[in-house]
Amino acid sequence: MTKLMEWLSVLSVLISVWISCFTNRYKFEILDQYKEFILYLPFILIALFGLYAVAVVLYRVFTFNNCVEAAAEVQKQIIEAKEDLAKKGFVFKTS
Amino acid sequence: MVKSTKNNKYSILLPTYNEVENLPIIIWMIVKYMDQSNYNYEIIIIDDGSPDGTLDAAKQLQSIYGDSKIILKPREKKLGLGTAYIHGMKHATGNFILIMDADLSHHPKFIPEFIKLQEANNYDVVSGTRYLGNGGVSGWDFKRKLISRGANFLTQLLLRPGASDLTGSFRLYKKDVLQKLIESCVSKGYVFQMEMIVRARQMKYTIGEVPITFVDRVYGESKLGGSEIVQFSLALLHLFATT
């Protein structure tokens, strides 16, 4: 099953359950009591997920390691490499 | 017990295009770290007809380090990453293939870590990751980090690929695994890397991860523009619908 099919099947199950709450087919007191809440529930969930996504992404942006030492290490090794290669007879292209 | 490393040979594929300044440095670094850890290896340079003299630099390096260590398999013109790997692999004598960028954004000091992790768990693929542990990036501004993290979040959500860094191109593969993955991949450019790791998950290969630091291009320009974002989105949708 492709990821698309997985998403579609889970979503269709959830949407059918949600719609069935408004068909008057099932009589539960709780359904009548929270009708309005249930109606908006999917949108509330989507909004909450959106907030979660933004929070997670921003958190990860701000905690994304800045590898300053790694950059410095490369710079140091470039000099080392050039010296050693020149000793071994490598001719660098001058432009 | 872990199998002796003596039987394994690592073929390092380096596709290059206009890397005349970076190539000698990266080769020097690879040799340094691979010799230090006593692994059996070869470096295969696949230059796509660079006009800047990359191939001449490669020839000089071959005469310094020997033609059993440095193997040159140039091509006439730029033909894409996937075909570069196929081309390089045809001439590879190792049973493992390591791929990395030649532009110094990937540090060869991580290669022994890849190999150790592979040996310890017999992974089919070991992928470098910028997103875990001590991994990270250097030289990226807020916008670039935001795009990277955002795209990664979306991809993880939609594809659940079982690997944290999908677009990275610093990886170690078992040779036969890489062969099969390349055959099953259709995308071009840098999204090719994403397809490879997603197909690996689909084909039930095991994937290990090593945190790496990514230092943005020291020489030359780095590329991230609108067209990359479009390419990425299309590839994501394609993989979402097909894997």
Short mmCIF file of C-alpha atoms in Angstrom, two decimals:
data_model
loop_
_atom_site.label_atom_id
_atom_site.label_comp_id
_atom_site.label_asym_id
_atom_site.label_seq_id
_atom_site.Cartn_x
_atom_site.Cartn_y
_atom_site.Cartn_z
CA MET A 1 0.00 0.00 0.00
CA THR A 2 1.41 3.38 -0.93
CA LYS A 3 1.59 6.22 1.59
CA LEU A 4 -1.12 8.00 -0.40
CA MET A 5 -3.46 5.01 0.01
CA GLU A 6 -2.66 4.81 3.73
CA TRP A 7 -3.57 8.46 4.18
CA LEU A 8 -6.74 8.15 2.11
CA SER A 9 -7.96 5.08 4.00
CA VAL A 10 -7.37 6.53 7.45
CA LEU A 11 -8.91 9.87 6.42
CA SER A 12 -11.98 8.23 4.88
CA VAL A 13 -12.61 6.21 8.06
CA LEU A 14 -12.33 9.34 10.20
CA ILE A 15 -14.53 11.38 7.89
CA SER A 16 -17.23 8.69 7.76
CA VAL A 17 -17.33 8.47 11.55
CA TRP A 18 -17.60 12.25 11.72
CA ILE A 19 -20.39 12.46 9.12
CA SER A 20 -22.30 9.62 10.76
CA CYS A 21 -22.64 11.80 13.85
CA PHE A 22 -24.96 14.09 11.90
CA THR A 23 -27.22 11.56 10.20
CA ASN A 24 -29.52 11.04 13.19
CA ARG A 25 -29.04 7.35 12.67
CA TYR A 26 -27.49 6.82 16.05
CA LYS A 27 -29.22 8.18 19.09
CA PHE A 28 -26.83 9.07 21.85
CA GLU A 29 -27.42 11.86 24.26
CA ILE A 30 -23.81 12.82 24.06
CA LEU A 31 -24.13 13.46 20.32
CA ASP A 32 -26.92 15.99 20.78
CA GLN A 33 -25.22 17.59 23.70
CA TYR A 34 -21.95 18.26 21.85
CA LYS A 35 -23.27 18.63 18.33
CA GLU A 36 -21.64 21.97 17.72
CA PHE A 37 -18.31 20.87 19.17
CA ILE A 38 -18.28 17.73 17.05
CA LEU A 39 -19.10 19.79 13.96
CA TYR A 40 -16.02 21.95 14.48
CA LEU A 41 -13.80 19.22 15.84
CA PRO A 42 -11.93 18.42 12.58
CA PHE A 43 -11.10 22.09 12.06
CA ILE A 44 -9.97 22.46 15.65
CA LEU A 45 -7.73 19.42 15.25
CA ILE A 46 -6.25 20.73 12.01
CA ALA A 47 -5.56 24.11 13.63
CA LEU A 48 -3.96 22.45 16.65
CA PHE A 49 -1.82 20.29 14.41
CA GLY A 50 -0.78 23.40 12.48
CA LEU A 51 0.34 25.04 15.71
CA TYR A 52 2.20 21.90 16.71
CA ALA A 53 3.94 21.79 13.31
CA VAL A 54 4.99 25.44 13.47
CA ALA A 55 6.26 25.02 17.04
CA VAL A 56 8.27 21.89 16.20
CA VAL A 57 9.79 23.36 13.04
CA LEU A 58 10.76 26.61 14.75
CA TYR A 59 12.20 24.73 17.73
CA ARG A 60 14.30 22.64 15.36
CA VAL A 61 15.44 25.71 13.42
CA PHE A 62 16.66 27.38 16.59
CA THR A 63 18.33 24.24 17.91
CA PHE A 64 19.92 23.39 14.53
CA ASN A 65 23.62 23.07 15.44
CA ASN A 66 25.88 25.74 14.01
CA CYS A 67 29.06 23.81 13.41
CA VAL A 68 31.53 26.63 13.78
CA GLU A 69 34.35 24.33 14.91
CA ALA A 70 33.74 22.03 11.93
CA ALA A 71 34.12 24.97 9.54
CA ALA A 72 37.29 26.09 11.32
CA GLU A 73 38.67 22.54 11.22
CA VAL A 74 38.20 22.37 7.44
CA GLN A 75 39.95 25.72 6.99
CA LYS A 76 42.89 24.50 9.06
CA GLN A 77 43.12 21.24 7.15
CA ILE A 78 42.96 23.02 3.79
CA ILE A 79 46.19 24.82 4.68
CA GLU A 80 47.74 21.60 5.99
CA ALA A 81 46.69 19.72 2.84
CA LYS A 82 48.06 22.38 0.51
CA GLU A 83 51.45 22.36 2.24
CA ASP A 84 51.68 18.59 2.26
CA LEU A 85 50.51 18.24 -1.36
CA ALA A 86 53.00 20.85 -2.51
CA LYS A 87 55.75 18.83 -0.80
CA LYS A 88 54.55 15.75 -2.66
CA GLY A 89 54.92 17.65 -5.94
CA PHE A 90 51.36 18.73 -6.61
CA VAL A 91 51.13 21.88 -8.70
CA PHE A 92 48.12 24.00 -7.79
CA LYS A 93 46.34 25.81 -10.55
CA THR A 94 46.87 29.53 -10.29
CA SER A 95 44.03 31.62 -11.58
CA MET B 1 31.35 -11.60 16.32
CA VAL B 2 31.93 -8.81 13.84
CA LYS B 3 33.56 -9.90 10.62
CA SER B 4 37.13 -8.77 10.13
CA THR B 5 37.44 -5.57 8.15
CA LYS B 6 40.29 -7.09 6.19
CA ASN B 7 37.87 -8.71 3.76
CA ASN B 8 36.00 -5.53 2.99
CA LYS B 9 36.95 -2.99 0.40
CA TYR B 10 35.41 0.45 0.17
CA SER B 11 35.05 2.20 -3.16
CA ILE B 12 34.59 5.92 -2.68
CA LEU B 13 32.78 7.54 -5.59
CA LEU B 14 33.50 11.21 -6.17
CA PRO B 15 31.47 12.78 -8.97
CA THR B 16 33.04 16.14 -9.82
CA TYR B 17 32.22 19.15 -11.91
CA ASN B 18 34.48 22.20 -11.65
CA GLU B 19 36.13 21.19 -8.38
CA VAL B 20 39.72 21.96 -9.30
CA GLU B 21 40.32 23.70 -5.96
CA ASN B 22 38.44 21.24 -3.75
CA LEU B 23 39.51 17.96 -5.30
CA PRO B 24 43.15 17.86 -4.08
CA ILE B 25 42.03 18.79 -0.56
CA ILE B 26 39.26 16.21 -0.34
CA ILE B 27 41.52 13.45 -1.71
CA TRP B 28 44.24 14.38 0.77
CA MET B 29 41.71 14.21 3.60
CA ILE B 30 40.22 10.89 2.49
CA VAL B 31 43.67 9.34 2.23
CA LYS B 32 44.59 10.69 5.67
CA TYR B 33 41.58 9.24 7.47
CA MET B 34 41.36 5.96 5.56
CA ASP B 35 45.06 5.21 5.95
CA GLN B 36 44.85 6.07 9.64
CA SER B 37 42.14 3.47 10.20
CA ASN B 38 43.75 0.88 7.91
CA TYR B 39 40.80 0.23 5.67
CA ASN B 40 41.14 -1.19 2.20
CA TYR B 41 39.81 1.41 -0.23
CA GLU B 42 39.93 3.08 -3.61
CA ILE B 43 38.73 6.49 -4.79
CA ILE B 44 36.96 6.67 -8.12
CA ILE B 45 36.79 10.16 -9.59
CA ILE B 46 34.05 10.66 -12.14
CA ASP B 47 34.63 14.03 -13.74
CA ASP B 48 31.96 15.24 -16.12
CA GLY B 49 34.15 17.20 -18.52
CA SER B 50 34.88 20.13 -16.19
CA PRO B 51 36.28 23.08 -18.15
CA ASP B 52 38.33 24.25 -15.12
CA GLY B 53 40.97 21.51 -15.28
CA THR B 54 39.62 19.22 -12.56
CA LEU B 55 40.74 16.22 -14.57
CA ASP B 56 44.34 17.48 -14.76
CA ALA B 57 44.36 17.92 -10.99
CA ALA B 58 42.98 14.38 -10.68
CA LYS B 59 45.79 13.04 -12.90
CA GLN B 60 48.39 14.72 -10.71
CA LEU B 61 46.80 13.19 -7.62
CA GLN B 62 46.83 9.80 -9.29
CA SER B 63 50.55 10.05 -9.91
CA ILE B 64 51.12 11.04 -6.27
CA TYR B 65 48.93 8.41 -4.60
CA GLY B 66 49.10 5.64 -7.20
CA ASP B 67 46.61 4.21 -9.66
CA SER B 68 45.40 1.49 -7.31
CA LYS B 69 44.14 4.16 -4.90
CA ILE B 70 42.98 6.83 -7.33
CA ILE B 71 40.98 5.68 -10.33
CA LEU B 72 39.86 8.11 -13.02
CA LYS B 73 36.68 7.42 -14.95
CA PRO B 74 35.89 10.74 -16.65
CA ARG B 75 32.93 11.34 -18.92
CA GLU B 76 32.60 13.72 -21.86
CA LYS B 77 29.92 15.98 -20.43
CA LYS B 78 27.55 16.54 -17.52
CA LEU B 79 25.22 13.56 -17.40
CA GLY B 80 23.70 13.59 -13.94
CA LEU B 81 24.37 12.06 -10.56
CA GLY B 82 22.55 8.75 -10.95
CA THR B 83 24.43 7.80 -14.10
CA ALA B 84 27.68 8.96 -12.48
CA TYR B 85 27.15 6.39 -9.71
CA ILE B 86 26.31 3.66 -12.22
CA HIS B 87 29.37 4.57 -14.26
CA GLY B 88 31.61 4.60 -11.18
CA MET B 89 30.18 1.40 -9.79
CA LYS B 90 30.92 -0.49 -13.00
CA HIS B 91 34.60 0.04 -12.30
CA ALA B 92 34.44 -0.36 -8.53
CA THR B 93 36.27 -3.34 -7.08
CA GLY B 94 35.01 -2.86 -3.51
CA ASN B 95 32.04 -4.64 -1.94
CA PHE B 96 30.96 -1.36 -0.32
CA ILE B 97 30.34 1.94 -2.06
CA LEU B 98 30.68 5.27 -0.30
CA ILE B 99 29.26 8.35 -1.93
CA MET B 100 30.04 11.90 -0.88
CA ASP B 101 30.32 15.40 -2.30
CA ALA B 102 33.73 16.60 -3.44
CA ASP B 103 33.10 20.22 -2.43
CA LEU B 104 34.36 19.86 1.18
CA SER B 105 30.85 20.06 2.66
CA HIS B 106 31.29 16.45 3.80
CA HIS B 107 34.26 15.71 6.02
CA PRO B 108 36.08 12.40 5.40
CA LYS B 109 36.70 12.00 9.15
CA PHE B 110 33.17 10.57 9.33
CA ILE B 111 33.86 7.71 6.91
CA PRO B 112 35.43 5.45 9.59
CA GLU B 113 32.34 6.09 11.77
CA PHE B 114 30.08 4.99 8.92
CA ILE B 115 32.14 1.82 8.49
CA LYS B 116 32.16 0.99 12.21
CA LEU B 117 28.39 1.40 12.49
CA GLN B 118 27.84 -0.71 9.38
CA GLU B 119 30.05 -3.48 10.75
CA ALA B 120 28.44 -3.45 14.18
CA ASN B 121 24.89 -3.90 12.84
CA ASN B 122 25.43 -5.21 9.32
CA TYR B 123 23.34 -2.35 7.91
CA ASP B 124 22.57 -2.30 4.18
CA VAL B 125 22.83 1.49 4.12
CA VAL B 126 24.48 3.95 6.49
CA SER B 127 23.39 7.54 5.95
CA GLY B 128 24.96 10.70 7.33
CA THR B 129 22.46 12.96 9.05
CA ARG B 130 22.55 16.68 9.79
CA TYR B 131 19.45 16.45 11.94
CA LEU B 132 20.47 14.15 14.80
CA GLY B 133 22.83 14.29 17.77
CA ASN B 134 25.95 16.33 17.16
CA GLY B 135 25.12 16.71 13.49
CA GLY B 136 24.48 20.13 12.05
CA VAL B 137 25.28 22.70 9.44
CA SER B 138 27.66 25.60 9.04
CA GLY B 139 27.13 28.75 7.06
CA TRP B 140 23.34 28.58 6.85
CA ASP B 141 21.12 31.57 7.58
CA PHE B 142 17.69 31.48 9.22
CA LYS B 143 15.80 31.19 5.94
CA ARG B 144 17.82 28.24 4.72
CA LYS B 145 17.45 26.44 8.05
CA LEU B 146 13.73 27.10 8.02
CA ILE B 147 13.31 25.69 4.51
CA SER B 148 15.42 22.67 5.41
CA ARG B 149 13.61 21.92 8.67
CA GLY B 150 10.18 22.63 7.17
CA ALA B 151 10.76 20.40 4.16
CA ASN B 152 12.12 17.70 6.44
CA PHE B 153 9.10 17.87 8.77
CA LEU B 154 6.69 17.58 5.85
CA THR B 155 8.61 14.69 4.34
CA GLN B 156 8.77 12.80 7.63
CA LEU B 157 5.04 13.30 8.08
CA LEU B 158 4.07 12.12 4.61
CA LEU B 159 6.62 9.39 3.92
CA ARG B 160 7.80 8.11 7.33
CA PRO B 161 11.04 7.02 5.65
CA GLY B 162 12.89 5.65 8.67
CA ALA B 163 15.82 8.00 8.11
CA SER B 164 16.15 11.55 9.34
CA ASP B 165 18.20 13.09 6.52
CA LEU B 166 16.70 12.38 3.12
CA THR B 167 18.46 14.83 0.85
CA GLY B 168 21.94 14.26 2.21
CA SER B 169 24.43 12.66 -0.12
CA PHE B 170 26.99 11.27 2.32
CA ARG B 171 26.23 7.56 2.49
CA LEU B 172 27.70 4.08 2.60
CA TYR B 173 25.97 1.29 0.70
CA LYS B 174 26.50 -2.41 0.20
CA LYS B 175 27.36 -2.58 -3.47
CA ASP B 176 24.50 -4.88 -4.53
CA VAL B 177 22.03 -2.79 -2.53
CA LEU B 178 23.11 0.41 -4.25
CA GLN B 179 22.84 -1.33 -7.60
CA LYS B 180 19.24 -2.37 -6.94
CA LEU B 181 18.30 1.05 -5.53
CA ILE B 182 19.67 2.93 -8.53
CA GLU B 183 17.77 0.65 -10.89
CA SER B 184 14.52 1.48 -9.11
CA CYS B 185 15.04 5.24 -8.97
CA VAL B 186 13.68 7.61 -11.60
CA SER B 187 14.40 11.11 -10.29
CA LYS B 188 17.30 13.35 -11.27
CA GLY B 189 19.33 15.95 -9.45
CA TYR B 190 19.48 16.19 -5.71
CA VAL B 191 16.03 14.70 -5.07
CA PHE B 192 17.60 11.49 -6.34
CA GLN B 193 19.11 11.10 -2.85
CA MET B 194 15.67 11.30 -1.28
CA GLU B 195 14.25 8.70 -3.62
CA MET B 196 17.15 6.35 -2.88
CA ILE B 197 16.57 6.33 0.87
CA VAL B 198 12.77 6.11 0.54
CA ARG B 199 13.07 3.17 -1.88
CA ALA B 200 15.51 1.57 0.56
CA ARG B 201 12.83 1.66 3.22
CA GLN B 202 10.26 0.35 0.74
CA MET B 203 12.55 -2.54 -0.20
CA LYS B 204 13.05 -3.34 3.50
CA TYR B 205 16.76 -2.60 3.60
CA THR B 206 18.18 -1.70 7.01
CA ILE B 207 19.40 1.86 7.47
CA GLY B 208 21.83 3.18 10.08
CA GLU B 209 22.58 6.85 10.73
CA VAL B 210 25.69 8.79 11.71
CA PRO B 211 25.43 12.46 12.74
CA ILE B 212 27.56 14.59 10.43
CA THR B 213 28.44 18.24 10.14
CA PHE B 214 27.71 19.89 6.84
CA VAL B 215 29.99 22.81 6.03
CA ASP B 216 28.58 24.85 3.19
CA ARG B 217 30.74 25.16 0.10
CA VAL B 218 34.13 26.61 0.89
CA TYR B 219 34.96 27.37 -2.72
CA GLY B 220 32.27 27.98 -5.30
CA GLU B 221 28.62 28.80 -5.01
CA SER B 222 25.99 26.74 -3.27
CA LYS B 223 22.71 26.18 -4.94
CA LEU B 224 19.30 26.53 -3.34
CA GLY B 225 16.73 28.41 -5.35
CA GLY B 226 13.11 28.33 -6.39
CA SER B 227 13.65 25.58 -8.91
CA GLU B 228 15.09 23.29 -6.20
CA ILE B 229 12.00 23.82 -4.07
CA VAL B 230 9.70 23.00 -6.99
CA GLN B 231 11.78 19.91 -7.82
CA PHE B 232 11.63 18.81 -4.20
CA SER B 233 7.85 19.24 -3.93
CA LEU B 234 7.23 17.27 -7.11
CA ALA B 235 9.52 14.47 -5.95
CA LEU B 236 7.80 14.39 -2.58
CA LEU B 237 4.36 14.05 -4.20
CA HIS B 238 5.66 11.41 -6.59
CA LEU B 239 7.09 9.33 -3.75
CA PHE B 240 3.97 9.88 -1.67
CA ALA B 241 1.87 8.35 -4.45
CA THR B 242 4.24 5.57 -5.47
CA THR B 243 5.92 4.19 -2.36
#
